[in-house]
Structure formats: structure tokens, C-alpha cells
């Protein structure tokens, strides 16, 4: 299995690296470096260095995965897919090749940025891999779900719809809480008119809770899936990680694992109609 | 080798395969015939595991799904690679040890007469070379089951003969082959088992030798039209037909050939030719897809 994945990973990596799209990514990376770490500018601080390159890695990981899935989804690969005992090997190779490509460009930017960049102690340097790698993997797995290769039926809409819902709920939880409380008020009046006083009272209490402490609780529920990202950013900015914040990369990897298993399940069961 | 049980495949409202049941016999060359849209490619994709049946199921006759080599209908390859690079990659995926890769690639190239194109980029190869490359990659790793979708499509007559020879060699080596084709001559030459599909259904299946041995008939050709004695001939046996100057004796009527010959000679007809024929694949096909 390892050899098959290794061979496929190498093939997909080379197909991107020696393509026009691959060259464009290199140019994009250099442009990013020139914009955020201009050689003439003063030395950036370490938090800036870690965050800016971390964001670059996650974004690049998403884009390269989308590009590689496009290549992996070509009909020329039917004979290769047929040879695999499990299709999971195929998307594993897609994921690994995208991560390897991202790693190369991220490393390039990271080294270039050090020319006039922050002084990096060994201790802080050792903090960097989990901070960069976990979001990269999560972004790559999300990109799998966005791709035609993996998506099946409405799966793409369901995954990104749920994500959008959490984002929306996270940013507008106060308004959402108020809106829910108003609707519950209407229900409460309806039950009151039907003489269902205990039900009406319970709904009134729920509406009151939503107008009070419920606002924060709702915010925490919707914001929970973004907590690891906030925790990493917080830890990087302050220069130290609390024990809870130190778990954030592991939680991102847990999210990525769940999403990858879901992607593998979708891909294993779908009819392969690759583009010709 | 693989059994299909009441397999149906639908693409939205289109039924590509409808309640298909049959078993791929081990060691045979199964020829899938049928007009365009009959379901041949869908059947090959199902066997390859690229798509799943909407209803019914496929199961291996023995434990474990056989290793499969696939040559798809469209000759699409990673054009940026060289022929040998591509085959090395396929060998790597088939579990060929790194030390053996070069030997395996050379052997497979030699087998399809592509050694001189080993270093060519795939985008610079001809259609014939690509067909052979498709076969070469399918053979790597020695899979017991080969699925060949229109293996000689677009080849010139020499190329078709060459492809037929490769397939016969693979059959002689004990491979089970499922191939779709529109070339009746090719199917007659290389296939040992025949499946004719039409509108997603199996209309005919039989061993090729048995199919072609079925329904022999005798044609007796005279020097002039037999219209005047048609009623007389039909009166001898209902399976005697008259086609212009020829009397065709089928089934039980074949036993009356001496009697018909005597009758013709007595009635002053000259017999030009007498031949015993067997049904052709073209006739089987035409009947199946009517």
C-alpha cells in the first residue's frame, strides 16, 4: 500500500510541479513574500512571521489540493484507479501531493522571510511545525470536499453550507438570539391563547434566557468549531501557549481526520465519471 | 470469474444496463457486441469497479476480487510522460519490486512491439502506438482479468491483425479477457465466448464455437430462378426457402437435399453449386439486435 501511495503521490506532485499551474503557484508565493515581507522593510516580529506564513500555507494548501484533484479527476487515470485495492489510497495520494507542494512553497517563503526577518530561537522554531501543519491539513481536506473528485450528490453543499451556517451564527449570534427570542414570544402567545399555560410559560422562560445569558451561549456554540484557530492565533500573538491553547493543533487534526474519513467514504462509494 | 446477478445501472432516467445476469467464464475471451449505447462500456466500468450497480450485485466466483488490468475506450494518457516512465509508474502501482521494474517494462513493451517508442513522450505517439500502450499497461503486474474496451478501435487492418494476435497470445497464456468491439471479424477471430447487448439487455450469449456451429443450412443454386417450382419445393418441407435461383434448406429440411437435387435435375434445372453453410456472427448479431 505504501509503495502505491508513494508512486501516485510522486506522479501527482510532478504533474503539478512541471505544469503551468505549478509555475503560477511559485509566482504567487514570491508575490506574497514580496508584499508581506518586502526586503526594504524593517524586521517583522515573530508573531507576524508565524501568522502570515501560516495563513499563506493554509490558503495555498486549499488551492493546490483543488488543482491536484482536478488533475486526479482526469479520465487518463482510470487504469491507475482500477489497480488500487482501495480508493482511499487515491485520495490519500492526492492529499499528500498537495501537502508536499504546499510545504515546499511555504518553506521557500519562510526561508526568504528570514533574510531580514525575526531572529528565531530553537524553542520558537520548534513551535512552528504544528502551528502551520495542522491548518494546512485541515484546509487540504476541506478542499477535497470542494472538489469534483470527491463530492457526491449534495455533499459539497452540505459540508460548506454547515460551515457557512457556523460562520454566520458566530458573527451574528446576538441578532440571531434576539430573532429566536421574538419567534418564541409568538409561540408563547399562541400556546397562551390555547390555554396551554405551562407550555407558554416554559417558552417565555426560554425566550428570556435567549435575550440574556443565552446570547453568549449561542455565540460559544457557533464559535466552538473556530476556537482552535482563535487559540492558535492567540498563542502566537502572546508568545506563549496555555495548556488549552496547546491542544488547538491536535483538535484541528481531529477535525481534519473526521472530514478525511467522510471524504474517503464519499469517494469510495461514488461512481467515477472522470473528465475526458 | 465474476458473476453479475440482475445488475441494473441507471443514469438518472436512462437505463444503461437492465437486469443483466451472467458469469464471466475463467480463461475465456468474452466478446461484448452491441450497437452504440447498448451498455458495453457501462458493463466494463462495472466490472472494473469504477461505477456501482443501481440494483443487483457483482461478486467474484472465487474468494477475493481478481486483480484487473483495464484498457479504456478513450486513449488518454498523461501526455507529459515518456512511454517507459508511464509503464514504470504502473509497475510501481502493481507492486512490481523496484529491482524488477525495468525488466517488466521492457518485457511488456516488447510484447506489444513498442520497444522503439520507449523514450518517446506519449503526446508524440500515434494512435496505433497508444492502443498498444493501453494494452501494455493493462498487462503489467500479470492481472488474471483484462478488460479491453474497443482494443482495435481506429487501427488500420494491419494494426487490427496485430491486436488480434496479442489478444490470442494473452488467451493462450491463460488470461480471462472481456473485450468490447464493433468489429465482427475481430470478435470471430479472437473471442471464445459471445455476449450481445442491446438497449442494456443481454440478447444473446453462448460460447463462440457453439454459436457458430448452430443452425447449419444447405444452399442449392441452380442456373435460373426457381420461382416456378417454389410451391413444389415448399410442399416438400416448410423449412425450404427459395431466394431467387437458390433453394435454402434449414433444420430438418437439410435431410432432403438429395431429394431436392434430384427434383431440380428431373425438372431440367442445372445445379451450379451446392454448399453447406453455418450461421455467421453477422447473422447472429443481426437477429439479436433486431
PDB file of N, CA and C in Angstrom, chain B residues 161-196:
ATOM      1  N   UNK B 161      -5.011  -6.736 -37.073  1.00  0.00           N
ATOM      2  CA  UNK B 161      -4.495  -8.106 -37.054  1.00  0.00           C
ATOM      3  C   UNK B 161      -3.492  -8.291 -35.923  1.00  0.00           C
ATOM      4  N   UNK B 162      -2.668  -7.271 -35.753  1.00  0.00           N
ATOM      5  CA  UNK B 162      -1.645  -7.329 -34.709  1.00  0.00           C
ATOM      6  C   UNK B 162      -2.313  -7.399 -33.326  1.00  0.00           C
ATOM      7  N   UNK B 163      -3.335  -6.558 -33.139  1.00  0.00           N
ATOM      8  CA  UNK B 163      -4.043  -6.540 -31.855  1.00  0.00           C
ATOM      9  C   UNK B 163      -4.703  -7.898 -31.595  1.00  0.00           C
ATOM     10  N   UNK B 164      -5.293  -8.466 -32.661  1.00  0.00           N
ATOM     11  CA  UNK B 164      -5.931  -9.782 -32.513  1.00  0.00           C
ATOM     12  C   UNK B 164      -4.891 -10.823 -32.083  1.00  0.00           C
ATOM     13  N   UNK B 165      -3.694 -10.684 -32.648  1.00  0.00           N
ATOM     14  CA  UNK B 165      -2.628 -11.635 -32.291  1.00  0.00           C
ATOM     15  C   UNK B 165      -2.242 -11.487 -30.815  1.00  0.00           C
ATOM     16  N   UNK B 166      -2.122 -10.232 -30.339  1.00  0.00           N
ATOM     17  CA  UNK B 166      -1.784 -10.008 -28.927  1.00  0.00           C
ATOM     18  C   UNK B 166      -2.827 -10.639 -28.017  1.00  0.00           C
ATOM     19  N   UNK B 167      -4.091 -10.446 -28.406  1.00  0.00           N
ATOM     20  CA  UNK B 167      -5.173 -10.960 -27.546  1.00  0.00           C
ATOM     21  C   UNK B 167      -5.158 -12.489 -27.538  1.00  0.00           C
ATOM     22  N   UNK B 168      -4.905 -13.077 -28.705  1.00  0.00           N
ATOM     23  CA  UNK B 168      -4.827 -14.549 -28.741  1.00  0.00           C
ATOM     24  C   UNK B 168      -3.667 -15.053 -27.877  1.00  0.00           C
ATOM     25  N   UNK B 169      -2.551 -14.317 -27.891  1.00  0.00           N
ATOM     26  CA  UNK B 169      -1.400 -14.713 -27.068  1.00  0.00           C
ATOM     27  C   UNK B 169      -1.752 -14.643 -25.575  1.00  0.00           C
ATOM     28  N   UNK B 170      -2.470 -13.579 -25.220  1.00  0.00           N
ATOM     29  CA  UNK B 170      -2.862 -13.435 -23.812  1.00  0.00           C
ATOM     30  C   UNK B 170      -3.802 -14.562 -23.402  1.00  0.00           C
ATOM     31  N   UNK B 171      -4.709 -14.917 -24.315  1.00  0.00           N
ATOM     32  CA  UNK B 171      -5.637 -16.028 -24.046  1.00  0.00           C
ATOM     33  C   UNK B 171      -4.858 -17.327 -23.875  1.00  0.00           C
ATOM     34  N   UNK B 172      -3.880 -17.515 -24.753  1.00  0.00           N
ATOM     35  CA  UNK B 172      -3.066 -18.736 -24.658  1.00  0.00           C
ATOM     36  C   UNK B 172      -2.300 -18.781 -23.343  1.00  0.00           C
ATOM     37  N   UNK B 173      -2.000 -17.578 -22.813  1.00  0.00           N
ATOM     38  CA  UNK B 173      -1.280 -17.531 -21.531  1.00  0.00           C
ATOM     39  C   UNK B 173      -2.218 -17.711 -20.346  1.00  0.00           C
ATOM     40  N   UNK B 174      -3.491 -17.953 -20.625  1.00  0.00           N
ATOM     41  CA  UNK B 174      -4.433 -18.274 -19.538  1.00  0.00           C
ATOM     42  C   UNK B 174      -5.208 -17.107 -18.988  1.00  0.00           C
ATOM     43  N   UNK B 175      -5.102 -15.955 -19.635  1.00  0.00           N
ATOM     44  CA  UNK B 175      -5.822 -14.779 -19.126  1.00  0.00           C
ATOM     45  C   UNK B 175      -7.312 -14.869 -19.446  1.00  0.00           C
ATOM     46  N   UNK B 176      -8.102 -14.289 -18.569  1.00  0.00           N
ATOM     47  CA  UNK B 176      -9.511 -14.089 -18.873  1.00  0.00           C
ATOM     48  C   UNK B 176      -9.628 -12.666 -19.416  1.00  0.00           C
ATOM     49  N   UNK B 177     -10.281 -12.545 -20.559  1.00  0.00           N
ATOM     50  CA  UNK B 177     -10.351 -11.227 -21.209  1.00  0.00           C
ATOM     51  C   UNK B 177     -11.802 -10.899 -21.514  1.00  0.00           C
ATOM     52  N   UNK B 178     -12.193  -9.690 -21.173  1.00  0.00           N
ATOM     53  CA  UNK B 178     -13.510  -9.187 -21.588  1.00  0.00           C
ATOM     54  C   UNK B 178     -13.235  -8.017 -22.511  1.00  0.00           C
ATOM     55  N   UNK B 179     -13.674  -8.120 -23.747  1.00  0.00           N
ATOM     56  CA  UNK B 179     -13.415  -7.027 -24.696  1.00  0.00           C
ATOM     57  C   UNK B 179     -14.700  -6.625 -25.409  1.00  0.00           C
ATOM     58  N   UNK B 180     -14.861  -5.336 -25.568  1.00  0.00           N
ATOM     59  CA  UNK B 180     -15.997  -4.858 -26.361  1.00  0.00           C
ATOM     60  C   UNK B 180     -15.470  -4.505 -27.741  1.00  0.00           C
ATOM     61  N   UNK B 181     -16.332  -4.629 -28.722  1.00  0.00           N
ATOM     62  CA  UNK B 181     -15.877  -4.343 -30.080  1.00  0.00           C
ATOM     63  C   UNK B 181     -17.069  -4.108 -31.000  1.00  0.00           C
ATOM     64  N   UNK B 182     -16.810  -3.380 -32.075  1.00  0.00           N
ATOM     65  CA  UNK B 182     -17.796  -3.267 -33.153  1.00  0.00           C
ATOM     66  C   UNK B 182     -17.349  -4.093 -34.361  1.00  0.00           C
ATOM     67  N   UNK B 183     -16.161  -4.705 -34.262  1.00  0.00           N
ATOM     68  CA  UNK B 183     -15.584  -5.417 -35.395  1.00  0.00           C
ATOM     69  C   UNK B 183     -15.939  -6.896 -35.299  1.00  0.00           C
ATOM     70  N   UNK B 184     -16.910  -7.307 -36.113  1.00  0.00           N
ATOM     71  CA  UNK B 184     -17.375  -8.693 -36.023  1.00  0.00           C
ATOM     72  C   UNK B 184     -16.264  -9.676 -36.383  1.00  0.00           C
ATOM     73  N   UNK B 185     -15.455  -9.283 -37.365  1.00  0.00           N
ATOM     74  CA  UNK B 185     -14.380 -10.182 -37.793  1.00  0.00           C
ATOM     75  C   UNK B 185     -13.383 -10.414 -36.650  1.00  0.00           C
ATOM     76  N   UNK B 186     -13.065  -9.328 -35.961  1.00  0.00           N
ATOM     77  CA  UNK B 186     -12.127  -9.425 -34.837  1.00  0.00           C
ATOM     78  C   UNK B 186     -12.699 -10.327 -33.740  1.00  0.00           C
ATOM     79  N   UNK B 187     -13.977 -10.137 -33.452  1.00  0.00           N
ATOM     80  CA  UNK B 187     -14.609 -10.934 -32.400  1.00  0.00           C
ATOM     81  C   UNK B 187     -14.615 -12.412 -32.797  1.00  0.00           C
ATOM     82  N   UNK B 188     -14.934 -12.668 -34.069  1.00  0.00           N
ATOM     83  CA  UNK B 188     -14.935 -14.058 -34.539  1.00  0.00           C
ATOM     84  C   UNK B 188     -13.548 -14.668 -34.406  1.00  0.00           C
ATOM     85  N   UNK B 189     -12.539 -13.859 -34.699  1.00  0.00           N
ATOM     86  CA  UNK B 189     -11.159 -14.374 -34.681  1.00  0.00           C
ATOM     87  C   UNK B 189     -10.662 -14.688 -33.284  1.00  0.00           C
ATOM     88  N   UNK B 190     -10.962 -13.797 -32.330  1.00  0.00           N
ATOM     89  CA  UNK B 190     -10.276 -13.919 -31.044  1.00  0.00           C
ATOM     90  C   UNK B 190     -11.155 -14.351 -29.877  1.00  0.00           C
ATOM     91  N   UNK B 191     -12.471 -14.147 -29.983  1.00  0.00           N
ATOM     92  CA  UNK B 191     -13.303 -14.392 -28.802  1.00  0.00           C
ATOM     93  C   UNK B 191     -13.744 -15.854 -28.735  1.00  0.00           C
ATOM     94  N   UNK B 192     -13.835 -16.355 -27.520  1.00  0.00           N
ATOM     95  CA  UNK B 192     -14.287 -17.732 -27.334  1.00  0.00           C
ATOM     96  C   UNK B 192     -15.667 -17.758 -26.691  1.00  0.00           C
ATOM     97  N   UNK B 193     -16.143 -16.597 -26.277  1.00  0.00           N
ATOM     98  CA  UNK B 193     -17.468 -16.514 -25.651  1.00  0.00           C
ATOM     99  C   UNK B 193     -18.102 -15.218 -26.140  1.00  0.00           C
ATOM    100  N   UNK B 194     -19.371 -15.308 -26.458  1.00  0.00           N
ATOM    101  CA  UNK B 194     -20.032 -14.177 -27.102  1.00  0.00           C
ATOM    102  C   UNK B 194     -21.192 -13.665 -26.251  1.00  0.00           C
ATOM    103  N   UNK B 195     -21.224 -12.341 -26.045  1.00  0.00           N
ATOM    104  CA  UNK B 195     -22.360 -11.710 -25.367  1.00  0.00           C
ATOM    105  C   UNK B 195     -22.809 -10.548 -26.245  1.00  0.00           C
ATOM    106  N   UNK B 196     -24.079 -10.564 -26.632  1.00  0.00           N
ATOM    107  CA  UNK B 196     -24.596  -9.456 -27.446  1.00  0.00           C
ATOM    108  C   UNK B 196     -25.579  -8.663 -26.601  1.00  0.00           C
TER     109      UNK B 196
END
